[in-house]
């Protein structure tokens, strides 16, 4: 008998829950209908086009400003300060630029850096082989 009562109670509970769900869905449908009636697709499309145009304009203006700032900085920065900064950076990573930068031999700088790295790697390889 108690099993039957539990089954009936479960069915009643399910019916009550379904009633609540039905009311919630009905309210949601009404809300969606009201929203869809007020939605103007042409207006949304126009707004999106304006946004896209303004974004592109902003992107172009930003790029132009960056180019102008970059060219201004290149014209106003003294060459000796640039060379000093490059030398400091090279010293921090252990590269010897010596006078090659000042003489404008940038191709040799890359070659000397590559040779230095190759020599360092070769020394590390020999050291590792000795350990094995």
Short mmCIF file of C-alpha atoms in Angstrom, two decimals:
data_model
loop_
_atom_site.label_atom_id
_atom_site.label_comp_id
_atom_site.label_asym_id
_atom_site.label_seq_id
_atom_site.Cartn_x
_atom_site.Cartn_y
_atom_site.Cartn_z
CA UNK A 1 0.00 0.00 0.00
CA UNK A 2 2.79 2.44 0.87
CA UNK A 3 4.41 1.80 -2.52
CA UNK A 4 1.21 2.85 -4.25
CA UNK A 5 0.94 5.98 -2.11
CA UNK A 6 4.58 6.87 -2.92
CA UNK A 7 3.92 6.36 -6.64
CA UNK A 8 0.82 8.61 -6.49
CA UNK A 9 2.81 11.24 -4.54
CA UNK A 10 5.56 11.13 -7.15
CA UNK A 11 3.01 11.57 -9.95
CA UNK A 12 1.39 14.50 -8.15
CA UNK A 13 4.80 16.08 -7.60
CA UNK A 14 5.63 15.60 -11.30
CA UNK A 15 2.31 17.20 -12.28
CA UNK A 16 2.96 20.19 -10.00
CA UNK A 17 6.48 20.58 -11.42
CA UNK A 18 5.18 20.34 -15.00
CA UNK A 19 2.58 23.02 -14.18
CA UNK A 20 5.33 25.36 -12.94
CA UNK A 21 7.47 24.65 -16.01
CA UNK A 22 4.49 25.30 -18.28
CA UNK A 23 3.84 28.67 -16.61
CA UNK A 24 7.53 29.60 -16.91
CA UNK A 25 7.64 28.66 -20.59
CA UNK A 26 4.42 30.62 -21.24
CA UNK A 27 5.95 33.71 -19.61
CA UNK A 28 9.12 33.25 -21.62
CA UNK A 29 7.19 32.96 -24.88
CA UNK A 30 5.30 36.18 -24.11
CA UNK A 31 8.56 37.99 -23.31
CA UNK A 32 10.17 36.71 -26.52
CA UNK A 33 7.15 37.85 -28.58
CA UNK A 34 7.34 41.33 -27.09
CA UNK A 35 11.08 41.49 -27.75
CA UNK A 36 10.73 40.32 -31.33
CA UNK A 37 8.01 42.92 -32.01
CA UNK A 38 10.27 45.76 -30.82
CA UNK A 39 13.32 44.47 -32.68
CA UNK A 40 14.04 46.46 -35.82
CA UNK A 41 16.46 44.51 -38.01
CA UNK A 42 17.08 47.47 -40.33
CA UNK A 43 18.06 49.67 -37.41
CA UNK A 44 20.36 46.99 -36.00
CA UNK A 45 21.97 46.52 -39.42
CA UNK A 46 22.47 50.28 -39.81
CA UNK A 47 24.02 50.53 -36.35
CA UNK A 48 26.38 47.65 -37.10
CA UNK A 49 27.47 49.27 -40.37
CA UNK A 50 28.13 52.57 -38.57
CA UNK A 51 30.12 50.72 -35.93
CA UNK A 52 32.18 48.94 -38.59
CA UNK A 53 32.85 52.22 -40.42
CA UNK A 54 33.84 54.02 -37.21
CA UNK A 55 36.09 51.14 -36.19
CA UNK A 56 37.85 51.20 -39.57
CA UNK A 57 38.25 54.98 -39.36
CA UNK A 58 39.69 54.68 -35.88
CA UNK A 59 42.08 51.98 -37.06
CA UNK A 60 43.30 54.18 -39.92
CA UNK A 61 43.72 57.19 -37.65
CA UNK A 62 45.59 55.14 -35.07
CA UNK A 63 47.93 53.73 -37.71
CA UNK A 64 48.56 57.22 -39.10
CA UNK A 65 49.33 58.53 -35.62
CA UNK A 66 51.70 55.65 -34.90
CA UNK A 67 53.52 56.24 -38.20
CA UNK A 68 53.82 59.95 -37.47
CA UNK A 69 55.09 59.33 -33.92
CA UNK A 70 57.58 56.76 -35.17
CA UNK A 71 58.95 59.02 -37.87
CA UNK A 72 59.12 61.95 -35.43
CA UNK A 73 61.02 59.85 -32.90
CA UNK A 74 63.42 58.67 -35.57
CA UNK A 75 64.15 62.24 -36.60
CA UNK A 76 64.59 63.62 -33.08
CA UNK A 77 66.64 60.85 -31.45
CA UNK A 78 70.39 61.59 -31.71
CA UNK A 79 72.37 58.81 -33.36
CA UNK A 80 74.92 58.64 -30.55
CA UNK A 81 72.14 57.90 -28.01
CA UNK A 82 70.83 55.12 -30.23
CA UNK A 83 74.34 53.66 -30.54
CA UNK A 84 74.85 53.89 -26.76
CA UNK A 85 71.56 52.13 -26.10
CA UNK A 86 72.40 49.36 -28.58
CA UNK A 87 75.81 48.95 -26.97
CA UNK A 88 74.24 48.69 -23.49
CA UNK A 89 71.81 46.07 -24.74
CA UNK A 90 74.62 44.15 -26.39
CA UNK A 91 76.67 44.27 -23.19
CA UNK A 92 73.73 42.86 -21.23
CA UNK A 93 73.54 39.78 -23.45
CA UNK A 94 77.29 39.44 -23.84
CA UNK A 95 77.69 40.51 -27.46
CA UNK A 96 80.74 42.52 -28.49
CA UNK A 97 79.69 45.09 -31.08
CA UNK A 98 82.93 47.10 -30.80
CA UNK A 99 83.08 49.75 -33.50
CA UNK A 100 81.18 47.90 -36.22
CA UNK A 101 77.95 49.74 -35.53
CA UNK A 102 79.57 53.12 -35.62
CA UNK A 103 81.15 52.29 -38.97
CA UNK A 104 77.82 51.13 -40.41
CA UNK A 105 78.90 47.54 -41.03
CA UNK A 106 75.71 45.92 -39.88
CA UNK A 107 76.30 42.81 -41.99
CA UNK A 108 79.46 42.05 -40.06
CA UNK A 109 77.63 42.46 -36.75
CA UNK A 110 75.22 39.69 -37.66
CA UNK A 111 78.08 37.49 -38.82
CA UNK A 112 80.11 38.05 -35.65
CA UNK A 113 77.06 37.34 -33.49
CA UNK A 114 76.38 34.11 -35.38
CA UNK A 115 80.03 33.05 -35.05
CA UNK A 116 80.02 33.83 -31.34
CA UNK A 117 76.87 31.76 -30.83
CA UNK A 118 78.32 28.91 -32.89
CA UNK A 119 81.54 28.95 -30.87
CA UNK A 120 79.61 28.94 -27.62
CA UNK A 121 77.46 26.01 -28.76
CA UNK A 122 80.53 24.11 -29.92
CA UNK A 123 82.20 24.61 -26.55
CA UNK A 124 79.08 23.42 -24.74
CA UNK A 125 78.92 20.33 -26.96
CA UNK A 126 82.56 19.46 -26.26
CA UNK A 127 81.96 19.99 -22.55
CA UNK A 128 78.92 17.68 -22.60
CA UNK A 129 80.80 15.01 -24.56
CA UNK A 130 83.60 15.12 -21.99
CA UNK A 131 81.09 14.54 -19.21
CA UNK A 132 79.70 11.42 -20.90
#
